[in-house]
Amino acid sequence: MSETKIIIADDHALIRNGIKTMLSRNEDYKIVGEAENGKQLLELASEFLPEVVLADISMPILNGFEALSELKKMLPDVKIILLTMHEEPEYIIKAAKSGANGYLLKNVDYEELHRAIQMVLTGQKYFNQQVSSILMEELHRKSDTDQLQGKLTERESDILKEIVNGLSSKEIGDKLFISSRTVDTHRNNLMKKLDVHNTAELVKLAMEKGLI
């Protein structure tokens, strides 16, 4: 069985050394290059044609997402696992949409890193349990938000935005060229649709669910 050529990209030497130490347990893995930034990663990838790239997201010159995009153009078959501290949903979702083959947090141990590499080499995606849980929670939250937004008319959405901005019914009416009484009617309809009982609860829900 041929060796799997791997490039590690991270701007911290300590992290790169830690990953190398973990992977040295497996004689089938060969670290062919180490990059301190995204630009260097592309140069090394062009030279050594790796099967797998382990890359941080937060890197200078070109970050992990930018490097990923260029790598996929250069080497369509390369498997890219983002290895990062970022557990925010927006990073995970962007990684999935950008074509990353895997996403791991930096607290990963050897067994999981090895499992991730083996899975992406067979064409599968690998998002570990912690990352998958974060992603599912975000998708569930977004689904709830979409359902709530689907209940609102365009006018109600406009008024809700101004309520969150702290405007009074008269101020909203003046801004939208409608009467304050009409604004109050919309405000009451919003509270009924969103199942809240006062303006404070309405504002809190709108901010929590991302309705504005």
Tab-separated table of C-alpha atoms in Angstrom:
chain	number	residue	atom	x	y	z
A	1	MET	CA	0.000	0.000	0.000
A	2	SER	CA	1.422	3.406	-1.005
A	3	GLU	CA	1.960	6.148	1.511
A	4	THR	CA	-0.633	8.871	1.914
A	5	LYS	CA	1.045	12.214	1.264
A	6	ILE	CA	-0.126	14.889	3.706
A	7	ILE	CA	0.514	18.612	4.009
A	8	ILE	CA	-0.100	20.398	7.311
A	9	ALA	CA	-0.959	24.100	7.209
A	10	ASP	CA	-1.061	26.145	10.405
A	11	ASP	CA	0.647	29.381	11.384
A	12	HIS	CA	1.647	27.945	14.777
A	13	ALA	CA	4.672	25.645	14.744
A	14	LEU	CA	3.537	24.040	17.996
A	15	ILE	CA	0.296	22.887	16.375
A	16	ARG	CA	2.067	21.573	13.293
A	17	ASN	CA	4.515	19.643	15.452
A	18	GLY	CA	1.679	18.186	17.498
A	19	ILE	CA	-0.116	16.959	14.386
A	20	LYS	CA	3.117	15.509	13.004
A	21	THR	CA	3.735	13.667	16.249
A	22	MET	CA	0.243	12.148	16.164
A	23	LEU	CA	0.507	11.068	12.540
A	24	SER	CA	3.974	9.604	13.017
A	25	ARG	CA	2.254	6.637	14.704
A	26	ASN	CA	1.136	5.486	11.288
A	27	GLU	CA	3.867	4.508	8.801
A	28	ASP	CA	1.365	4.855	5.942
A	29	TYR	CA	1.267	8.629	6.454
A	30	LYS	CA	4.011	10.784	4.975
A	31	ILE	CA	4.185	14.481	5.834
A	32	VAL	CA	5.502	16.023	2.622
A	33	GLY	CA	5.220	19.662	3.636
A	34	GLU	CA	4.374	22.210	6.324
A	35	ALA	CA	2.899	25.609	5.558
A	36	GLU	CA	2.691	28.700	7.742
A	37	ASN	CA	0.096	30.433	5.569
A	38	GLY	CA	-2.327	29.805	2.749
A	39	LYS	CA	0.001	31.019	0.013
A	40	GLN	CA	2.756	28.662	1.122
A	41	LEU	CA	0.209	25.844	1.284
A	42	LEU	CA	-0.664	26.341	-2.389
A	43	GLU	CA	2.995	26.368	-3.374
A	44	LEU	CA	3.696	23.141	-1.489
A	45	ALA	CA	0.563	21.471	-2.842
A	46	SER	CA	1.608	22.327	-6.396
A	47	GLU	CA	5.020	20.787	-5.777
A	48	PHE	CA	4.153	17.657	-3.793
A	49	LEU	CA	0.578	16.837	-4.977
A	50	PRO	CA	-0.748	15.610	-1.606
A	51	GLU	CA	-3.715	13.322	-1.145
A	52	VAL	CA	-4.726	15.049	2.096
A	53	VAL	CA	-4.346	18.586	3.440
A	54	LEU	CA	-4.892	19.431	7.098
A	55	ALA	CA	-5.417	23.189	7.263
A	56	ASP	CA	-6.268	25.762	9.872
A	57	ILE	CA	-8.853	28.419	8.984
A	58	SER	CA	-7.145	31.426	10.588
A	59	MET	CA	-3.933	31.807	8.605
A	60	PRO	CA	-2.170	34.891	7.207
A	61	ILE	CA	-1.986	35.931	3.538
A	62	LEU	CA	-4.641	33.391	2.505
A	63	ASN	CA	-6.947	31.923	5.142
A	64	GLY	CA	-8.136	28.334	5.142
A	65	PHE	CA	-11.300	29.025	3.143
A	66	GLU	CA	-9.437	31.001	0.485
A	67	ALA	CA	-6.755	28.342	0.230
A	68	LEU	CA	-9.417	25.624	0.053
A	69	SER	CA	-11.050	27.312	-2.926
A	70	GLU	CA	-7.758	27.576	-4.806
A	71	LEU	CA	-6.685	24.045	-3.873
A	72	LYS	CA	-9.885	22.559	-5.269
A	73	LYS	CA	-9.196	24.290	-8.598
A	74	MET	CA	-5.572	23.160	-8.617
A	75	LEU	CA	-6.087	19.602	-7.332
A	76	PRO	CA	-9.744	18.602	-7.638
A	77	ASP	CA	-9.175	15.241	-5.969
A	78	VAL	CA	-7.279	16.475	-2.910
A	79	LYS	CA	-9.045	15.863	0.405
A	80	ILE	CA	-9.083	18.901	2.668
A	81	ILE	CA	-9.776	18.648	6.389
A	82	LEU	CA	-10.093	21.938	8.238
A	83	LEU	CA	-8.506	21.619	11.669
A	84	THR	CA	-9.473	24.649	13.715
A	85	MET	CA	-10.459	26.220	17.019
A	86	HIS	CA	-13.591	27.741	15.459
A	87	GLU	CA	-16.766	26.019	16.604
A	88	GLU	CA	-19.122	28.808	15.559
A	89	PRO	CA	-21.947	27.541	13.305
A	90	GLU	CA	-21.187	30.057	10.567
A	91	TYR	CA	-17.686	28.629	10.127
A	92	ILE	CA	-18.947	25.050	9.999
A	93	ILE	CA	-21.676	25.895	7.505
A	94	LYS	CA	-19.220	27.833	5.331
A	95	ALA	CA	-16.838	24.873	5.416
A	96	ALA	CA	-19.572	22.515	4.261
A	97	LYS	CA	-20.627	24.883	1.464
A	98	SER	CA	-17.011	25.495	0.418
A	99	GLY	CA	-16.355	21.831	-0.257
A	100	ALA	CA	-14.263	20.892	2.763
A	101	ASN	CA	-14.074	17.119	3.118
A	102	GLY	CA	-13.823	17.280	6.891
A	103	TYR	CA	-13.960	19.641	9.854
A	104	LEU	CA	-12.246	18.935	13.161
A	105	LEU	CA	-11.635	20.954	16.288
A	106	LYS	CA	-8.081	21.205	17.587
A	107	ASN	CA	-8.849	19.122	20.674
A	108	VAL	CA	-8.962	16.057	18.395
A	109	ASP	CA	-7.022	12.948	19.397
A	110	TYR	CA	-5.061	10.605	17.124
A	111	GLU	CA	-7.824	8.025	16.778
A	112	GLU	CA	-10.309	10.566	15.502
A	113	LEU	CA	-7.817	12.308	13.235
A	114	HIS	CA	-6.874	8.935	11.737
A	115	ARG	CA	-10.556	8.034	11.300
A	116	ALA	CA	-11.233	11.352	9.589
A	117	ILE	CA	-8.337	10.904	7.155
A	118	GLN	CA	-9.412	7.369	6.290
A	119	MET	CA	-13.013	8.418	5.703
A	120	VAL	CA	-12.217	11.351	3.439
A	121	LEU	CA	-9.834	9.172	1.438
A	122	THR	CA	-12.782	6.901	0.631
A	123	GLY	CA	-14.837	9.868	-0.575
A	124	GLN	CA	-16.857	10.407	2.582
A	125	LYS	CA	-17.255	13.594	4.596
A	126	TYR	CA	-16.134	13.771	8.203
A	127	PHE	CA	-17.637	16.216	10.668
A	128	ASN	CA	-17.054	14.881	14.164
A	129	GLN	CA	-19.835	14.469	16.722
A	130	GLN	CA	-19.243	17.804	18.431
A	131	VAL	CA	-19.151	19.666	15.130
A	132	SER	CA	-22.185	17.786	13.810
A	133	SER	CA	-24.163	18.663	16.953
A	134	ILE	CA	-23.333	22.350	16.533
A	135	LEU	CA	-24.331	22.182	12.872
A	136	MET	CA	-27.635	20.409	13.581
A	137	GLU	CA	-28.543	22.911	16.311
A	138	GLU	CA	-27.889	25.783	13.917
A	139	LEU	CA	-29.892	24.181	11.106
A	140	HIS	CA	-32.762	23.556	13.527
A	141	ARG	CA	-32.613	27.175	14.698
A	142	LYS	CA	-32.573	28.374	11.091
A	143	SER	CA	-35.546	26.159	10.284
A	144	ASP	CA	-37.471	27.708	13.183
A	145	THR	CA	-36.497	31.161	11.975
A	146	ASP	CA	-37.598	30.414	8.405
A	147	GLN	CA	-40.947	29.141	9.677
A	148	LEU	CA	-41.492	32.261	11.756
A	149	GLN	CA	-40.439	34.558	8.941
A	150	GLY	CA	-42.839	32.754	6.654
A	151	LYS	CA	-45.706	33.869	8.887
A	152	LEU	CA	-44.913	37.565	8.463
A	153	THR	CA	-45.920	39.881	5.667
A	154	GLU	CA	-43.339	42.236	4.195
A	155	ARG	CA	-44.990	45.164	6.010
A	156	GLU	CA	-44.926	43.293	9.327
A	157	SER	CA	-41.244	42.524	8.858
A	158	ASP	CA	-40.534	46.212	8.203
A	159	ILE	CA	-42.423	47.243	11.312
A	160	LEU	CA	-40.789	44.556	13.436
A	161	LYS	CA	-37.365	45.869	12.412
A	162	GLU	CA	-38.290	49.382	13.545
A	163	ILE	CA	-39.761	48.102	16.812
A	164	VAL	CA	-36.467	46.365	17.544
A	165	ASN	CA	-34.700	49.634	16.703
A	166	GLY	CA	-36.696	51.220	19.531
A	167	LEU	CA	-38.988	53.472	17.497
A	168	SER	CA	-42.425	54.398	18.827
A	169	SER	CA	-45.597	53.720	16.856
A	170	LYS	CA	-45.733	57.387	15.784
A	171	GLU	CA	-42.077	57.342	14.673
A	172	ILE	CA	-42.606	54.120	12.741
A	173	GLY	CA	-45.745	55.542	11.158
A	174	ASP	CA	-43.935	58.710	10.080
A	175	LYS	CA	-41.074	56.687	8.639
A	176	LEU	CA	-43.320	54.279	6.720
A	177	PHE	CA	-45.995	56.869	5.827
A	178	ILE	CA	-48.794	55.113	7.706
A	179	SER	CA	-50.805	56.080	10.786
A	180	SER	CA	-49.687	55.160	14.292
A	181	ARG	CA	-52.980	53.284	14.673
A	182	THR	CA	-52.070	51.110	11.688
A	183	VAL	CA	-48.675	50.471	13.277
A	184	ASP	CA	-50.381	49.410	16.516
A	185	THR	CA	-52.596	47.017	14.548
A	186	HIS	CA	-49.532	45.452	12.935
A	187	ARG	CA	-47.814	45.290	16.324
A	188	ASN	CA	-50.755	43.371	17.787
A	189	ASN	CA	-50.838	41.028	14.793
A	190	LEU	CA	-47.109	40.392	15.199
A	191	MET	CA	-47.544	39.448	18.847
A	192	LYS	CA	-50.382	37.069	17.998
A	193	LYS	CA	-48.506	35.405	15.139
A	194	LEU	CA	-45.327	35.026	17.168
A	195	ASP	CA	-47.144	34.069	20.381
A	196	VAL	CA	-45.716	36.771	22.615
A	197	HIS	CA	-47.543	39.072	25.003
A	198	ASN	CA	-45.749	42.400	24.947
A	199	THR	CA	-43.261	44.465	23.001
A	200	ALA	CA	-40.311	43.398	25.168
A	201	GLU	CA	-40.984	39.712	24.405
A	202	LEU	CA	-41.449	40.590	20.733
A	203	VAL	CA	-38.059	42.311	20.574
A	204	LYS	CA	-36.355	39.463	22.455
A	205	LEU	CA	-37.795	36.804	20.119
A	206	ALA	CA	-36.892	38.795	17.020
A	207	MET	CA	-33.266	39.092	18.138
A	208	GLU	CA	-32.931	35.488	19.333
A	209	LYS	CA	-34.412	34.030	16.136
A	210	GLY	CA	-32.701	36.414	13.746
A	211	LEU	CA	-35.971	37.739	12.343
A	212	ILE	CA	-34.488	41.134	11.485
